[in-house]
Structures are given as structure tokens and as C-alpha cells.
Coordinates of C-alpha atoms and ligand atoms in Angstrom, one line a residue:
X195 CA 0.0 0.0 0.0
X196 CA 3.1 2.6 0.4
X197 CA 2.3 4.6 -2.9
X198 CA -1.4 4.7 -2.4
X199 CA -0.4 5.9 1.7
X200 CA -2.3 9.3 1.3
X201 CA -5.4 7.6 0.2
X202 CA -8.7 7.6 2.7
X203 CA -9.2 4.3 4.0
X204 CA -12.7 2.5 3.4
X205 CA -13.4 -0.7 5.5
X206 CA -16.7 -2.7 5.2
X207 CA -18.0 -6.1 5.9
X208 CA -20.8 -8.3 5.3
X209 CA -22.5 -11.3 7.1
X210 CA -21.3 -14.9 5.5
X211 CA -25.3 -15.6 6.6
X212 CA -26.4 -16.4 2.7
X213 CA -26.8 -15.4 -0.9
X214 CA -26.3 -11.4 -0.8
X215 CA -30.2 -9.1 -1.9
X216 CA -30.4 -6.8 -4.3
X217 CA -30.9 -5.0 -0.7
X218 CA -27.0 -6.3 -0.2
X219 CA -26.2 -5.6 -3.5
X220 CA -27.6 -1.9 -4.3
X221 CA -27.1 -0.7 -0.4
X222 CA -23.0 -1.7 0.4
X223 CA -21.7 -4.0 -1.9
X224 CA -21.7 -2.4 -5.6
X225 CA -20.4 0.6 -4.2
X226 CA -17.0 -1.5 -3.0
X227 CA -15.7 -2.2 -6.4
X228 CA -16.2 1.6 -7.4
X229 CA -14.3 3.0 -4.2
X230 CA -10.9 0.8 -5.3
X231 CA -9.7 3.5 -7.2
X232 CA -9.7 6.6 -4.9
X233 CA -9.4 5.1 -1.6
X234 CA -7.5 2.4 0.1
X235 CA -10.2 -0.2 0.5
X236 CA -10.3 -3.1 3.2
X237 CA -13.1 -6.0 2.9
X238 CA -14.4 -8.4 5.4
X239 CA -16.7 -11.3 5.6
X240 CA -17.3 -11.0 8.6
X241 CA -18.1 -14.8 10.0
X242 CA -17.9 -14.0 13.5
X243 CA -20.3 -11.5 13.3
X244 CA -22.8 -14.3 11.5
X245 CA -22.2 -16.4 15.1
X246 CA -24.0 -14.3 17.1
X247 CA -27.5 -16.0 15.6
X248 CA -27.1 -20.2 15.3
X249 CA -25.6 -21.6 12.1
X250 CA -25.0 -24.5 11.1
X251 CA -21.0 -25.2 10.7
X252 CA -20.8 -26.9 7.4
X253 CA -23.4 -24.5 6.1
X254 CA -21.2 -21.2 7.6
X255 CA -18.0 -22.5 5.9
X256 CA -19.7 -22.9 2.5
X257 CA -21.4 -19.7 3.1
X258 CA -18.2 -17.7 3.9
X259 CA -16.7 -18.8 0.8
X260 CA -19.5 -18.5 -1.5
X261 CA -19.8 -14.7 0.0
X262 CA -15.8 -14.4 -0.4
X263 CA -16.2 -15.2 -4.2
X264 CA -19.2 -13.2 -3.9
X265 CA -17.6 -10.1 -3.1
X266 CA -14.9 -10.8 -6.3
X267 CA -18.0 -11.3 -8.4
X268 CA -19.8 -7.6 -7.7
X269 CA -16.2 -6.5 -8.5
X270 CA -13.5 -6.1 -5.3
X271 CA -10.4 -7.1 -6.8
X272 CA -7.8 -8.7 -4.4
X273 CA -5.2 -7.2 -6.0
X274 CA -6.4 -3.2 -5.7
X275 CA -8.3 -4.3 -1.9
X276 CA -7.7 -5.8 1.1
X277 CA -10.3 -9.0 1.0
X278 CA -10.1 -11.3 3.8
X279 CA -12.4 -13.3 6.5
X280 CA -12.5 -11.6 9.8
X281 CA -11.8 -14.7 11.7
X282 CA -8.4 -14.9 10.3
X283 CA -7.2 -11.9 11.6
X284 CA -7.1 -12.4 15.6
X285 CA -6.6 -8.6 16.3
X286 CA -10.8 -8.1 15.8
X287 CA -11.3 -10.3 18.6
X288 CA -8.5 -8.5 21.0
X289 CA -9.8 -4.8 20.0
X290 CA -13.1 -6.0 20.4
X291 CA -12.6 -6.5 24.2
X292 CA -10.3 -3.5 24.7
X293 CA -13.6 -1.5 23.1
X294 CA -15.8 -3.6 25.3
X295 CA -14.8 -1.8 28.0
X296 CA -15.0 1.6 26.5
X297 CA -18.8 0.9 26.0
X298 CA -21.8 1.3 27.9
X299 CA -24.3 -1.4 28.7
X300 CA -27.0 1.5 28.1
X301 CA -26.1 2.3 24.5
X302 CA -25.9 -1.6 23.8
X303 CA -29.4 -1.7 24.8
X304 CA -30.5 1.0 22.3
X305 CA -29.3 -0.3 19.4
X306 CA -32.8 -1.5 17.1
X307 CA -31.1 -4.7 15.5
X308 CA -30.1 -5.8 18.9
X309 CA -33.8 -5.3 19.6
X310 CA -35.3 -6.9 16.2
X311 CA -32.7 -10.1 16.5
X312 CA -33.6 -10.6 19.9
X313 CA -37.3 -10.8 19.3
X314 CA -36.5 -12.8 16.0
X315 CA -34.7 -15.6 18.1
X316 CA -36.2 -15.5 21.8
X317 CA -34.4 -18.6 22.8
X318 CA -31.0 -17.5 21.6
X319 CA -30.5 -13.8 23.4
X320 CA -26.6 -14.5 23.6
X321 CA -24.0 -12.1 24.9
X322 CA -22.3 -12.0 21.4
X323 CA -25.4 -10.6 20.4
X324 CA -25.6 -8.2 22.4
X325 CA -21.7 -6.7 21.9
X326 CA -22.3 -7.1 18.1
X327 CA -22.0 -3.6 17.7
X328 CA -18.5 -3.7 19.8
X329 CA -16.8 -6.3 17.4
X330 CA -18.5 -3.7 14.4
X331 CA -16.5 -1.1 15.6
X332 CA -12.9 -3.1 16.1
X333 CA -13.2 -4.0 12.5
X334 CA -13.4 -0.3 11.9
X335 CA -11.1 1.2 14.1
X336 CA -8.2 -1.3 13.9
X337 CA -8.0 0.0 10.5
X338 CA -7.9 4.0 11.1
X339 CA -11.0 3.9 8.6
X340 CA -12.2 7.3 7.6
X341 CA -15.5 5.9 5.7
X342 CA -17.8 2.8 6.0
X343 CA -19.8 2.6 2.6
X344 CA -22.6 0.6 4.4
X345 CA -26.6 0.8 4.2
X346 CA -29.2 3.5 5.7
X347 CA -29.7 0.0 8.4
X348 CA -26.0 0.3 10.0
X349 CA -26.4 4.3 10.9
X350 CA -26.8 3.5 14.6
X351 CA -23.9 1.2 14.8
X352 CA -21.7 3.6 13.0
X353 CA -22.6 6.3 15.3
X354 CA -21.8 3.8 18.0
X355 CA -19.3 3.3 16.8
X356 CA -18.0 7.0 16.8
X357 CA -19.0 7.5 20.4
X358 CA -16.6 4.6 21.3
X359 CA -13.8 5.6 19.4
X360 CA -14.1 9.0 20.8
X361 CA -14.1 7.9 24.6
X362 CA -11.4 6.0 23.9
X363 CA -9.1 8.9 22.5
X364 CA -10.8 11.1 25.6
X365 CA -9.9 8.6 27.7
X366 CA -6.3 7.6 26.8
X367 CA -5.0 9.7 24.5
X368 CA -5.4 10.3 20.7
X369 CA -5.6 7.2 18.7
X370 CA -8.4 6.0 16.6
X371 CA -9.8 7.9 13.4
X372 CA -13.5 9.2 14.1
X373 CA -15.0 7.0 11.0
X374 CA -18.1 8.8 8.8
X375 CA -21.2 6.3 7.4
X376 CA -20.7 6.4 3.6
X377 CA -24.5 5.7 2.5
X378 CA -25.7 5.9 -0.7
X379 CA -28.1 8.7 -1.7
X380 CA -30.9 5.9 -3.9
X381 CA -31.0 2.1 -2.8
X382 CA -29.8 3.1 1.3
X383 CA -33.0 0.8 2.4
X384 CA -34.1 -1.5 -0.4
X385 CA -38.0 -2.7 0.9
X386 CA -39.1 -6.2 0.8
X387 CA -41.2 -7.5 -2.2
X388 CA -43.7 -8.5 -0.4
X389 CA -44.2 -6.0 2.6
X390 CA -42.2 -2.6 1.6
X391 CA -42.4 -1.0 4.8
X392 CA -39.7 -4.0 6.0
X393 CA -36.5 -3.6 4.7
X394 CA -35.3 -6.9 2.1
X395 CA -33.4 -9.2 4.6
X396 CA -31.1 -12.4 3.7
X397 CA -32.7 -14.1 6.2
X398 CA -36.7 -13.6 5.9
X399 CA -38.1 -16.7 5.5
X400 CA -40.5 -15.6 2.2
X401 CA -38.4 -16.4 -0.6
X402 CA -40.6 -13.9 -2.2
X403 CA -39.9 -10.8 -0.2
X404 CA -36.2 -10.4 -1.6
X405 CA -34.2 -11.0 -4.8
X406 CA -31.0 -13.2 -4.2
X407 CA -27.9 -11.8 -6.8
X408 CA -27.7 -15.2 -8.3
X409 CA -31.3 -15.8 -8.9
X410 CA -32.0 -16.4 -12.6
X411 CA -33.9 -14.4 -14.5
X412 CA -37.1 -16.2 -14.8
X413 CA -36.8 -15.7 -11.0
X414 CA -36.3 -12.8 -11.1
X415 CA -39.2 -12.1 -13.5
X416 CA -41.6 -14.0 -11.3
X417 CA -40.4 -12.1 -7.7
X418 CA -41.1 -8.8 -9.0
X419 CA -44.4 -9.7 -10.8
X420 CA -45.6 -10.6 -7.4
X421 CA -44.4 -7.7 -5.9
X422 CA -46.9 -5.6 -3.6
X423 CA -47.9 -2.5 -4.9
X424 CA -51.2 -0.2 -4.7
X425 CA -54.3 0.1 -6.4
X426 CA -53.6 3.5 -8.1
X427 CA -52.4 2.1 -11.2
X428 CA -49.7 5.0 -11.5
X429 CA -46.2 4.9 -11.6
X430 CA -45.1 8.1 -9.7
X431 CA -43.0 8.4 -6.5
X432 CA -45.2 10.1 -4.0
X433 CA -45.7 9.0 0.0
X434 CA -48.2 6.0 1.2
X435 CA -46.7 4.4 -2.5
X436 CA -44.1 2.2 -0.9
X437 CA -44.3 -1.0 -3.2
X438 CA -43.8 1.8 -5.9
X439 CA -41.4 3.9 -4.7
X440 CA -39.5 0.7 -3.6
X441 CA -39.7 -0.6 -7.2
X442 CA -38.5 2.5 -8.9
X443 CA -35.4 3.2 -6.9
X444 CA -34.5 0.0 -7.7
X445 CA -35.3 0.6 -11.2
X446 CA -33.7 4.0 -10.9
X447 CA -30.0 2.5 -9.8
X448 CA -30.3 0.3 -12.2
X449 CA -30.9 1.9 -15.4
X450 CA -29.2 5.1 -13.9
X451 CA -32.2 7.2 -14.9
X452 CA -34.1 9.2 -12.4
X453 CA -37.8 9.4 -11.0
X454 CA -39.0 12.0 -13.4
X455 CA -37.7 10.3 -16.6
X456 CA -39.3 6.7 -15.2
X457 CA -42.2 8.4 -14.5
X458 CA -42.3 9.8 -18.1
X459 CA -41.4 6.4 -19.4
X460 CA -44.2 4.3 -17.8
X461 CA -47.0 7.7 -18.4
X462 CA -50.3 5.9 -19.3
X463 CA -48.7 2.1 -18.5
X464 CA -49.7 -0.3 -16.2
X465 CA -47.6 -1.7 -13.3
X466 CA -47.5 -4.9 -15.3
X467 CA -45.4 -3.2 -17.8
X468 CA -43.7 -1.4 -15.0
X469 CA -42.9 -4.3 -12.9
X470 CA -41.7 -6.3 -16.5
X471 CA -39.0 -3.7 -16.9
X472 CA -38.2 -3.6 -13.6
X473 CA -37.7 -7.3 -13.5
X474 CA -35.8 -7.5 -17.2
X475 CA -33.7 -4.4 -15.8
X476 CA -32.3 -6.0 -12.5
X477 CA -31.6 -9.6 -13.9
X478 CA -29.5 -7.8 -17.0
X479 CA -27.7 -5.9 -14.3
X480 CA -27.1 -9.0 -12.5
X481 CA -26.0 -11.8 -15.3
X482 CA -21.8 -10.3 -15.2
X483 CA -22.1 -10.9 -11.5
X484 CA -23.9 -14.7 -11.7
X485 CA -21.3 -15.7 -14.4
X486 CA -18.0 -13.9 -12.5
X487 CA -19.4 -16.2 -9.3
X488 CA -19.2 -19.7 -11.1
X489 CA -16.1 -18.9 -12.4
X490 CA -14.3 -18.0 -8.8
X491 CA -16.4 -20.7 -7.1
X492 CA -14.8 -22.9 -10.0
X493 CA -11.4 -22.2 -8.7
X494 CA -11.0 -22.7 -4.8
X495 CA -7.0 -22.2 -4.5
X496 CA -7.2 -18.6 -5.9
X497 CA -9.8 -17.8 -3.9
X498 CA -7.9 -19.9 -0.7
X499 CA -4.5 -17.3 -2.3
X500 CA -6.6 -14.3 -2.3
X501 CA -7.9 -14.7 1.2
X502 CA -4.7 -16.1 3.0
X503 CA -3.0 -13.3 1.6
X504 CA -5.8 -10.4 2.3
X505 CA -5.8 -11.8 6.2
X506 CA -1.7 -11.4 6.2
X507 CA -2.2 -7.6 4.9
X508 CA -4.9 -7.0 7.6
X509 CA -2.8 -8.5 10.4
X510 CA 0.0 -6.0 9.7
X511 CA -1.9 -3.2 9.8
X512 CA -4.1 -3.6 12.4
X513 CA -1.5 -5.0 14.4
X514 CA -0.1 -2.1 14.7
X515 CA -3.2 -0.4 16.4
X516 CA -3.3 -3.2 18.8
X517 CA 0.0 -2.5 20.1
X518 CA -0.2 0.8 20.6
X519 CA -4.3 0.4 22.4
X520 CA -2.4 -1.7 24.8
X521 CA 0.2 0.0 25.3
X522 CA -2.4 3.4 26.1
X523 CA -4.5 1.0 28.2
X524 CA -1.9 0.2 30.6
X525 CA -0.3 -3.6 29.6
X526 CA 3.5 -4.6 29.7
X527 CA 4.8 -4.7 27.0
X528 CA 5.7 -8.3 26.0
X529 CA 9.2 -8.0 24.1
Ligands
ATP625 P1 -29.2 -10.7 7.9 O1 -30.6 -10.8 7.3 O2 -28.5 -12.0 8.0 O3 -29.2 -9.9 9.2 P2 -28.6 -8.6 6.1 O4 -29.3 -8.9 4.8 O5 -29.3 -7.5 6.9 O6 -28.4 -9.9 6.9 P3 -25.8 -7.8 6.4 O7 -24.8 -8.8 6.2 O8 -26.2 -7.6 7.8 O9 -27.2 -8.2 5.6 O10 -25.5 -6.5 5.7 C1 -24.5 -6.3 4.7 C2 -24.6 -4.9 4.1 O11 -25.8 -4.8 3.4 C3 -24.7 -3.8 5.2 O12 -24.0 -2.7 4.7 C4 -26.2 -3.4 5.2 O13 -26.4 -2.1 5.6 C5 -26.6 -3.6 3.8 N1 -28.0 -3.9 3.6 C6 -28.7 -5.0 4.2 N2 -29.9 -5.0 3.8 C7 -30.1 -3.9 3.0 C8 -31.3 -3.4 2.3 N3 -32.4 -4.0 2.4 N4 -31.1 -2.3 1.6 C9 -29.9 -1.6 1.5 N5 -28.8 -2.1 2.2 C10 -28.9 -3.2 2.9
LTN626 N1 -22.9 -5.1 11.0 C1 -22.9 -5.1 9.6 C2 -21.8 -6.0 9.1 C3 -20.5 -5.5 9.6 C4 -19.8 -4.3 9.1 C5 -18.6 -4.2 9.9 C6 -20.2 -3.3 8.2 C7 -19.7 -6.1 10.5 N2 -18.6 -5.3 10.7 C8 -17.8 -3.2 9.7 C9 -19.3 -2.2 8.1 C10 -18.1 -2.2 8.8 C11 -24.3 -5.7 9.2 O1 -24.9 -6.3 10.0 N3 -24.7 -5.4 8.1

């Protein structure tokens, strides 16, 4: 990285929990690729995040690669970024505590996916859980990150995030970077298909609400066909339309035109023809990314080169933060 050191840093990571959504996709991920070239960019999947709600092993280690080559296919390439599996880099796990105990048990308690997970998985409230948003913000300050490109869901982390960061250079001196969200302006909080006030989760159990990136396009085709909209017949953007709104900012990243030119387009059309071009629109989009995926999931040692050699990077850099958190905190040195 030494003639790309005055670069801002990025750092982001996603959940090894399943196939990425368009949600995924148009919120964090397609943004990664784009960022390579004007700011030194650090990936994770972030698997020990994807413990704190029960999986099952084989399944995890299939899902963390497949979301490792996933990543490659929307277009991080290992050789301009820093791509690697957060459990391979030990220093999350010893910042993680060190931030532990720069965090209150009171802000833990406000954060809302804390609160939705929780009431998603009643007999599973674990303490990993709960300090999610703790191991979050390791991943992001070992790395003196300036921004997170992330979606409009991970604000209240972020700002957590801050706060810790802050009372730790209050506390002990200057260290970590103050990192700011980097969430896009259209596609921030994709809806689900089949209730848009909910935002399009990996995990819902309606294989209808959300579109997977590597669904094919009769899939596709069929998902948004289904999709709940209104009985106004009219494709405008305008409040109480949420199915429709929903629909066309999809339709607006995709295509890269905006509201008042799809309004135009679809003037005197029905949602059928609406939802058709939505649907033909997004798989298009998709098909580089479904064929890029075979291909890396075709070749397991470069991906196994890329990610041993993204987790040796990451080591060295955020090693260096460790050493000097402890040495602020207090420990002996050890050499
Ligand atoms: P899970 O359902 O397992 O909790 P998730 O679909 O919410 O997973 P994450 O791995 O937690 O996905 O998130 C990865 C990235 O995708 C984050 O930056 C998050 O903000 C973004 N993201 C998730 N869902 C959406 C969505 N519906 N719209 C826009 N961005 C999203
Ligand atoms: N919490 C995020 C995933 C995540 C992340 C990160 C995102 C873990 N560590 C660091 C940005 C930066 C989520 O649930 N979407």
C-alpha cells in the first residue's frame, strides 16, 4: 500500500449468513468495487459477526466462501483491496474487548437490530449478540478507517461506533480515526417485495420478499411480478406508494435514470409493464455478477491465495493499532 499511503481508508463487511439481496447488492456492496480506485479499501466477511444467531458449521464454511467469491464477483479485486475473513485476523477479537470496556451497557441496549434479533430468536438472546456492535467497531477502528460505505440500516452502529472511538481517544489519549457512514443517496434501504415497509433481509423466511444476486432471470421475472404495490395504477413516486417507490429506486439505480424520466417512461402504462422492466432491468444488471461467481467458485486455490494473503495484509496493519491500544491502556509490553 506505500504509494497509495495518502489515500482515505474505506473498510466494510458483510455477514457470510447467505446469498447477498439486491438490498445487499444496491445498499454496500456495488459501491465496494467503485471505491478501489480513490481510496485504500479493506473487505471483510465478517463470519464471527454471523455467530452471534445459530448456524450450522458446514453451512457457515460454505457460506463464507461462497460470499468471499461473492464479493470478487460484484467486483472487489484482491489485488487493488484488502479482502479477507475476519476470523483470520485475531486482532478483531482482542480490539473488540479493549472497546468492550469503553462501552456502555445503556447504548448496547438502544441499538434496534439488537432489539429486532432478539425478538427474531427469543431462545437465543446470547452475549455475542448483544456486543455485536462492539466487534463492528474493532473491524473499523483497527484499520484507522475514515469511511464505512454501508446501508441506511448500520447508521446506529456507526454512530456507536463513533462514540466509542471518541471515549477511547478522551480517555487515553489520541488514537483511533473518528470514521463517517458512507451511505448511498438511492437504494440506502431496499423494501421487501412483499411488505415494503420492511427492509429486504437475507434471512426472511419468504423467498418472495427479496431478490437473491444469483437468482436467474425467470426468477427474477416471477419475484417482481408478485411484488406488492397499490391500487392507483400510476407509476409516480409520491408518500403512502411504498411498493412503488420501492420498485422504482430499484429501477432508478439500475438503469441510472431518475424518478422523473421513469415516471415519463411508464406515463399511461400499467404496473405490469412497470414491474416487466423492472424485472428484465435488474436480472441484465445481474448476469456479469452470476457468471464472474461460477467462475471463482470454480477455482477454490485462488480464492484460498486471495484470502490467506488479504488476512496477512490485515494482520499487519491492524496489528499495529493493537499495540499501541495496549500500550495506552496500561499492559506490559511483552518483548
Ligand atoms: P441478515 O438478514 O443475515 O441480518 P442482512 O441482509 O441484513 O443480513 P448484512 O450482512 O447484515 O445483511 O449487511 C451487509 C450490508 O448490506 C450492510 O452494509 C447493510 O447495511 C446492507 N443492507 C442489508 N440489507 C439492506 C437493504 N435492504 N437495503 C440496503 N442495504 C442493505
Ligand atoms: N454489522 C454489519 C456487518 C459489519 C460491518 C462491519 C459493516 C460487520 N462489521 C464493519 C461495516 C463495517 C451488518 O450487519 N450489516
Amino acid at each position: 500500500m506505500s504509494e497509495t499511503e495518502n489515500k482515505k481508508i474505506i473498510f466494510s463487511g458483510i455477514q457470510p449468513t447467505g446469498t447477498f439481496t439486491l438490498g445487499n447488492y444496491i445498499g454496500a456492496v456495488s459501491h465496494w468495487g467503485k471505491l478501489q480506485e480513490d481510496y485504500n479499501c479493506i473487505y471483510s466477511i465478517v463470519d464471527m459477526h454471523a455467530i452471534t444467531v445459530r448456524q450450522e458449521p458446514a453451512k457457515l464454511r460454505q457460506n463464507t466462501l461462497e460470499a468471499y467469491a461473492l464479493i470478487l464477483a460484484c467486483g472487489v479485486d484482491p489485488e487493488k483491496s484488502i479482502a479477507f475473513i475476519q476470523s483470520h485476523v485475531k486482532t478483531h477479537a482482542e480490539l473488540n474487548w479493549i472497546l468492550a470496556c469503553s462501552t456502555q451497557f445503556g447504548e448496547l441496549s438502544r441499538m434496534t437490530q439488537f432489539k429486532d434479533k432478539s425478538a427474531k430468536h427469543p431462545d437465543d438472546v446470547n452475549a455475542g449478540l448483544f456486543t455485536y456492535p462492539v466487534l463492528m467497531a474493532a473491524d473499523i477502528l483497527a484499520y484507522k478507517t475514515d469511511l464505512v460505505p454501508v446501508g441506511a440500516d448500520q447508521k446506529q452502529h456507526l454512530e456507536l461506533a463513533r462514540n466509542i472511538a471518541q471515549r477511547f481517544n478522551s480517555k487515553y489519549g489520541e488514537l483511533f480515526t473518528v470514521p463517517e457512514p458512507y451511505i448511498p443517496k438511492t437504494g440506502a434501504k431496499v423494501m421487501s417485495l412483499q411488505d415494503p415497509t420492511k427492509k429486504m433481509s437475507k434471512s426472511d423466511e419468504n423467498p418472495n420478499a427479496c431478490i437473491y444476486i444469483l437468482d436467474e432471470p425467470d426468477v427474477i421475472m416471477r419475484k417482481f411480478k408478485r411484488a406488492v404495490t397499490d391500487s392507483e395504477a400510476c407509476v409516480r413516486y409520491a408518500e403512502g406508494k411504498d411498493g412503488i417507490n420501492n420498485l422504482m429506486s430499484i429501477y432508478s439505480v439500475v438503469t441510472g435514470k431518475d424518478y422523473a424520466e421513469i415516471e415519463r417512461e411508464f406515463d399511461g402504462k400499467g404496473y405490469g409493464d412497470f414491474k416487466a422492466a423492472v424485472g428484465e432491468a435488474v436480472s441484465d444488471h445481474l448476469k456479469p455478477v452470476r457468471e464472474n461467481f461460477a467462475r471463482y467458485m470454480a477455482d477454490k486455490a485462488y480464492l484460498k491465495e486471495c484470502y490467506t494473503k488479504g488476512a496477512e495484509m490485515a494482520l499487519r496493519i491492524s496489528q499495529k493499532t493493537i499495540s499501541k491500544a495496549y500500550r495506552k491502556v496500561g499492559f506490559v509490553d511483552r518483548t
